[in-house]
Amino acid sequence: MGHPDENIYPTATGRAAETVEQHQEPQDLVFWAGWFCPFVQRVWIVLEEKNIPYQYKEVNPYKKEQHFLDINPKGLVPAIEYKGRALYESLVICEFLEDAYPSRAPHLLPQDPFDRAYVRLWVDHVSKSIIPAFHRVLQAQEPEKQKQFLEEYYVTLRAVADKVKGPYFLGEHFSLVDVVVAPWVIRDYILKEHRGYTREGVSPKWKDYVEQLINRESVRKTQSDLEHYEPIYARYLRDEAQSEVAKATRSGRGLP
């Protein structure tokens, strides 16, 4: 996600702050996080969904502990330590949590091999199509480009909406597809306020799906007050952000 400006709120707020407070005791799993980051929220949702014991540690983007940099030389959140060993990259961590805690429901990856591959296919769509499209809309400066990129973003979202069985992507079963989409729909109010996006503009089915996601308890418990996300995205709206995602979007490269 990148580094917020120094005037940005330093810690989680709202429901997310309550969740942080409940996870301060040492555990086998240490979750290195940045409250503002959608990639962090993916992992956080999985931890809460599966009720995995973890210790939350907020990473100060301006003063990263050497220990954290030893864990993840990229210096990016999320990262975890599990019994003293380190992992990073949000999707890798999400799948690891499925494998490391097999007895903890819900299972966010189906047991059937085909269904599991199908979920991974749509997770890949989120990573390669939805998130880059979101950032192109966010960072575009010219009105005609904003309009073009918004229509392209709608197309990527409709592809998912058309496959939603309801209430969640696979039906009653909450899966990793829902996990990876949720942080971005929480933040879509930024595009609504500044780029003309509406959930209805995607499709009525998308709007219904989003309502289910944002009201899921694990999503609500990992969400800070919306007004505290705004200063972070202001740099993207001006196309001044220097995060790896912002740089990749600006250059037309794939996201890191």
CSV table of C-alpha atoms in Angstrom, one decimal:
chain,number,residue,atom,x,y,z
A,1,MET,CA,0.0,0.0,0.0
A,2,GLY,CA,2.8,2.4,0.8
A,3,HIS,CA,3.6,5.0,3.4
A,4,PRO,CA,1.0,7.4,4.7
A,5,ASP,CA,1.8,11.1,5.2
A,6,GLU,CA,3.0,12.1,8.6
A,7,ASN,CA,-0.3,13.8,9.5
A,8,ILE,CA,-2.2,10.5,9.1
A,9,TYR,CA,-3.7,8.8,12.1
A,10,PRO,CA,-1.0,6.5,13.5
A,11,THR,CA,-3.1,3.6,14.7
A,12,ALA,CA,-6.4,1.8,14.0
A,13,THR,CA,-9.7,3.5,15.0
A,14,GLY,CA,-13.2,2.4,15.5
A,15,ARG,CA,-13.9,-1.4,15.5
A,16,ALA,CA,-10.4,-2.1,14.3
A,17,ALA,CA,-8.9,-0.4,17.3
A,18,GLU,CA,-11.0,-2.6,19.6
A,19,THR,CA,-9.8,-5.7,17.7
A,20,VAL,CA,-6.1,-4.5,18.0
A,21,GLU,CA,-6.6,-4.1,21.8
A,22,GLN,CA,-7.8,-7.7,22.1
A,23,HIS,CA,-4.7,-9.0,20.4
A,24,GLN,CA,-1.7,-7.7,22.4
A,25,GLU,CA,-0.7,-10.8,24.3
A,26,PRO,CA,2.2,-12.9,22.9
A,27,GLN,CA,1.2,-15.7,20.6
A,28,ASP,CA,2.8,-18.3,18.3
A,29,LEU,CA,1.7,-16.0,15.4
A,30,VAL,CA,2.8,-12.4,15.3
A,31,PHE,CA,0.9,-10.2,12.8
A,32,TRP,CA,2.9,-7.2,11.5
A,33,ALA,CA,0.4,-4.8,10.2
A,34,GLY,CA,-0.5,-1.4,9.0
A,35,TRP,CA,-4.1,-0.5,9.9
A,36,PHE,CA,-4.6,1.5,6.7
A,37,CYS,CA,-3.5,-1.1,4.2
A,38,PRO,CA,-6.0,-3.2,2.2
A,39,PHE,CA,-3.5,-6.0,1.7
A,40,VAL,CA,-3.1,-6.2,5.5
A,41,GLN,CA,-6.9,-6.3,5.9
A,42,ARG,CA,-7.0,-9.4,3.8
A,43,VAL,CA,-4.9,-11.3,6.2
A,44,TRP,CA,-6.6,-9.7,9.2
A,45,ILE,CA,-10.0,-10.9,7.9
A,46,VAL,CA,-8.7,-14.4,7.6
A,47,LEU,CA,-7.3,-14.3,11.2
A,48,GLU,CA,-10.6,-13.1,12.5
A,49,GLU,CA,-12.7,-15.5,10.4
A,50,LYS,CA,-10.8,-18.5,11.6
A,51,ASN,CA,-10.5,-17.2,15.2
A,52,ILE,CA,-6.7,-17.8,15.1
A,53,PRO,CA,-4.8,-16.6,18.2
A,54,TYR,CA,-2.4,-13.8,17.1
A,55,GLN,CA,-0.5,-10.8,18.4
A,56,TYR,CA,-1.0,-7.6,16.5
A,57,LYS,CA,2.0,-5.3,16.0
A,58,GLU,CA,1.5,-2.0,14.2
A,59,VAL,CA,4.4,-1.1,11.9
A,60,ASN,CA,5.4,2.6,11.9
A,61,PRO,CA,6.1,3.3,8.2
A,62,TYR,CA,8.5,6.1,9.2
A,63,LYS,CA,10.5,4.2,11.8
A,64,LYS,CA,10.5,0.5,11.0
A,65,GLU,CA,12.0,-1.7,13.6
A,66,GLN,CA,15.1,-3.5,12.5
A,67,HIS,CA,13.4,-6.8,13.5
A,68,PHE,CA,10.6,-6.1,11.1
A,69,LEU,CA,13.1,-5.4,8.3
A,70,ASP,CA,14.8,-8.6,9.1
A,71,ILE,CA,11.5,-10.4,8.7
A,72,ASN,CA,10.6,-8.7,5.4
A,73,PRO,CA,13.5,-7.0,3.7
A,74,LYS,CA,10.9,-5.2,1.4
A,75,GLY,CA,9.7,-3.4,4.4
A,76,LEU,CA,6.1,-3.8,3.4
A,77,VAL,CA,3.1,-5.0,5.5
A,78,PRO,CA,1.6,-7.5,6.0
A,79,ALA,CA,4.1,-10.0,7.4
A,80,ILE,CA,3.8,-12.7,10.0
A,81,GLU,CA,6.1,-14.6,12.3
A,82,TYR,CA,4.9,-18.1,13.0
A,83,LYS,CA,6.8,-19.9,15.8
A,84,GLY,CA,9.8,-17.7,15.0
A,85,ARG,CA,9.7,-18.1,11.2
A,86,ALA,CA,8.7,-15.3,8.8
A,87,LEU,CA,6.4,-15.0,5.8
A,88,TYR,CA,5.1,-12.0,3.8
A,89,GLU,CA,2.9,-11.3,0.8
A,90,SER,CA,-0.8,-11.2,1.7
A,91,LEU,CA,-2.1,-14.0,-0.6
A,92,VAL,CA,0.8,-16.3,0.5
A,93,ILE,CA,-0.1,-15.7,4.1
A,94,CYS,CA,-3.8,-16.2,3.6
A,95,GLU,CA,-3.2,-19.6,2.1
A,96,PHE,CA,-0.6,-20.5,4.8
A,97,LEU,CA,-3.2,-19.8,7.5
A,98,GLU,CA,-5.6,-22.2,5.8
A,99,ASP,CA,-2.9,-24.9,5.8
A,100,ALA,CA,-1.5,-24.2,9.2
A,101,TYR,CA,-4.8,-24.2,11.0
A,102,PRO,CA,-6.8,-26.9,9.2
A,103,SER,CA,-9.2,-27.5,12.1
A,104,ARG,CA,-10.3,-23.9,12.3
A,105,ALA,CA,-13.5,-23.2,10.3
A,106,PRO,CA,-14.5,-21.7,8.0
A,107,HIS,CA,-12.4,-23.1,5.3
A,108,LEU,CA,-11.8,-20.2,2.9
A,109,LEU,CA,-10.4,-22.6,0.2
A,110,PRO,CA,-12.8,-25.4,-0.7
A,111,GLN,CA,-11.8,-29.0,-0.1
A,112,ASP,CA,-12.7,-30.1,-3.7
A,113,PRO,CA,-9.6,-29.6,-6.0
A,114,PHE,CA,-11.6,-28.1,-8.8
A,115,ASP,CA,-13.5,-25.7,-6.6
A,116,ARG,CA,-10.2,-24.7,-4.9
A,117,ALA,CA,-8.7,-24.0,-8.3
A,118,TYR,CA,-11.8,-22.0,-9.3
A,119,VAL,CA,-11.4,-19.8,-6.2
A,120,ARG,CA,-7.7,-19.2,-7.0
A,121,LEU,CA,-8.7,-18.3,-10.6
A,122,TRP,CA,-10.9,-15.5,-9.3
A,123,VAL,CA,-8.5,-14.4,-6.6
A,124,ASP,CA,-6.1,-14.0,-9.5
A,125,HIS,CA,-8.6,-11.8,-11.4
A,126,VAL,CA,-8.9,-9.6,-8.3
A,127,SER,CA,-5.1,-9.2,-8.2
A,128,LYS,CA,-4.4,-8.7,-11.9
A,129,SER,CA,-7.5,-6.9,-13.0
A,130,ILE,CA,-9.6,-5.3,-10.3
A,131,ILE,CA,-6.9,-3.8,-8.1
A,132,PRO,CA,-4.9,-2.3,-11.0
A,133,ALA,CA,-8.1,-0.9,-12.5
A,134,PHE,CA,-9.0,0.6,-9.1
A,135,HIS,CA,-5.7,2.4,-9.0
A,136,ARG,CA,-5.9,3.6,-12.6
A,137,VAL,CA,-9.2,5.4,-11.8
A,138,LEU,CA,-7.8,6.7,-8.5
A,139,GLN,CA,-4.6,8.2,-10.0
A,140,ALA,CA,-6.0,9.5,-13.3
A,141,GLN,CA,-5.9,13.3,-13.5
A,142,GLU,CA,-7.6,14.1,-16.9
A,143,PRO,CA,-11.4,13.9,-16.8
A,144,GLU,CA,-11.5,11.8,-20.0
A,145,LYS,CA,-9.0,9.3,-18.6
A,146,GLN,CA,-10.9,9.1,-15.4
A,147,LYS,CA,-14.1,8.3,-17.3
A,148,GLN,CA,-12.3,5.7,-19.5
A,149,PHE,CA,-10.7,4.0,-16.5
A,150,LEU,CA,-13.9,4.1,-14.5
A,151,GLU,CA,-15.7,2.2,-17.3
A,152,GLU,CA,-12.8,-0.3,-17.5
A,153,TYR,CA,-13.1,-0.7,-13.7
A,154,TYR,CA,-16.8,-1.5,-14.0
A,155,VAL,CA,-16.0,-4.2,-16.5
A,156,THR,CA,-13.6,-5.9,-14.1
A,157,LEU,CA,-16.2,-5.8,-11.3
A,158,ARG,CA,-19.0,-7.1,-13.5
A,159,ALA,CA,-17.0,-10.1,-14.3
A,160,VAL,CA,-17.1,-11.0,-10.6
A,161,ALA,CA,-20.7,-9.9,-10.1
A,162,ASP,CA,-21.9,-12.2,-12.9
A,163,LYS,CA,-20.4,-15.2,-11.1
A,164,VAL,CA,-21.6,-14.4,-7.6
A,165,LYS,CA,-24.0,-17.1,-6.5
A,166,GLY,CA,-25.2,-15.1,-3.5
A,167,PRO,CA,-25.0,-14.1,-0.8
A,168,TYR,CA,-21.2,-14.6,-1.2
A,169,PHE,CA,-19.2,-15.5,-4.3
A,170,LEU,CA,-19.6,-19.3,-3.9
A,171,GLY,CA,-23.1,-19.1,-2.3
A,172,GLU,CA,-23.5,-19.5,1.4
A,173,HIS,CA,-19.8,-20.4,1.8
A,174,PHE,CA,-17.6,-17.4,2.6
A,175,SER,CA,-14.3,-17.9,0.6
A,176,LEU,CA,-11.0,-16.4,-0.2
A,177,VAL,CA,-12.5,-14.5,-3.2
A,178,ASP,CA,-14.7,-12.6,-0.7
A,179,VAL,CA,-11.7,-12.0,1.5
A,180,VAL,CA,-9.6,-10.4,-1.2
A,181,VAL,CA,-12.5,-8.3,-2.6
A,182,ALA,CA,-13.7,-6.9,0.8
A,183,PRO,CA,-10.9,-4.3,1.5
A,184,TRP,CA,-11.4,-2.7,-1.9
A,185,VAL,CA,-15.2,-2.3,-1.6
A,186,ILE,CA,-14.7,-0.7,1.8
A,187,ARG,CA,-12.5,1.9,0.2
A,188,ASP,CA,-14.8,2.4,-2.9
A,189,TYR,CA,-16.3,5.5,-1.2
A,190,ILE,CA,-13.1,7.3,-2.3
A,191,LEU,CA,-14.0,6.7,-5.9
A,192,LYS,CA,-17.6,7.6,-5.3
A,193,GLU,CA,-16.7,11.0,-3.8
A,194,HIS,CA,-13.9,11.9,-6.3
A,195,ARG,CA,-14.4,9.8,-9.5
A,196,GLY,CA,-18.1,9.3,-10.0
A,197,TYR,CA,-18.2,5.6,-9.1
A,198,THR,CA,-21.3,4.0,-7.9
A,199,ARG,CA,-22.0,0.4,-6.9
A,200,GLU,CA,-25.2,0.5,-8.9
A,201,GLY,CA,-23.2,1.6,-11.9
A,202,VAL,CA,-21.5,-1.8,-11.8
A,203,SER,CA,-24.8,-3.7,-11.5
A,204,PRO,CA,-27.6,-4.4,-9.0
A,205,LYS,CA,-26.1,-7.8,-8.3
A,206,TRP,CA,-22.7,-6.2,-7.4
A,207,LYS,CA,-24.5,-3.7,-5.0
A,208,ASP,CA,-26.2,-6.6,-3.2
A,209,TYR,CA,-22.9,-8.6,-3.0
A,210,VAL,CA,-21.0,-5.6,-1.6
A,211,GLU,CA,-23.7,-5.1,1.1
A,212,GLN,CA,-23.1,-8.7,2.2
A,213,LEU,CA,-19.3,-8.2,2.3
A,214,ILE,CA,-19.2,-4.9,4.2
A,215,ASN,CA,-21.6,-6.3,6.9
A,216,ARG,CA,-19.6,-9.5,7.5
A,217,GLU,CA,-18.4,-9.4,11.1
A,218,SER,CA,-14.7,-10.1,10.3
A,219,VAL,CA,-14.7,-7.2,7.8
A,220,ARG,CA,-16.3,-4.8,10.3
A,221,LYS,CA,-13.9,-5.8,13.0
A,222,THR,CA,-10.9,-5.0,10.9
A,223,GLN,CA,-12.2,-1.7,9.5
A,224,SER,CA,-11.1,1.7,10.9
A,225,ASP,CA,-13.3,4.8,10.8
A,226,LEU,CA,-13.7,5.7,7.1
A,227,GLU,CA,-12.6,9.3,7.5
A,228,HIS,CA,-9.1,8.2,8.5
A,229,TYR,CA,-8.5,6.5,5.1
A,230,GLU,CA,-9.2,9.7,3.2
A,231,PRO,CA,-5.8,11.5,3.9
A,232,ILE,CA,-4.0,8.4,2.7
A,233,TYR,CA,-5.8,8.3,-0.6
A,234,ALA,CA,-5.5,12.1,-1.2
A,235,ARG,CA,-2.0,11.5,-2.4
A,236,TYR,CA,-3.2,8.9,-4.9
A,237,LEU,CA,-6.0,11.2,-6.1
A,238,ARG,CA,-3.3,13.8,-6.8
A,239,ASP,CA,-1.1,11.1,-8.3
A,240,GLU,CA,1.7,12.0,-5.9
A,241,ALA,CA,1.8,8.8,-3.9
A,242,GLN,CA,5.2,7.1,-3.9
A,243,SER,CA,4.1,3.6,-2.8
A,244,GLU,CA,5.2,0.6,-5.0
A,245,VAL,CA,1.6,0.2,-6.1
A,246,ALA,CA,1.4,3.9,-7.1
A,247,LYS,CA,4.7,3.8,-9.0
A,248,ALA,CA,3.6,0.6,-10.9
A,249,THR,CA,0.3,2.2,-11.8
A,250,ARG,CA,2.0,5.4,-13.0
A,251,SER,CA,4.4,3.5,-15.2
A,252,GLY,CA,1.9,1.0,-16.6
A,253,ARG,CA,3.6,-2.0,-15.0
A,254,GLY,CA,1.9,-4.8,-13.2
A,255,LEU,CA,1.4,-4.3,-9.5
A,256,PRO,CA,4.2,-5.6,-7.2
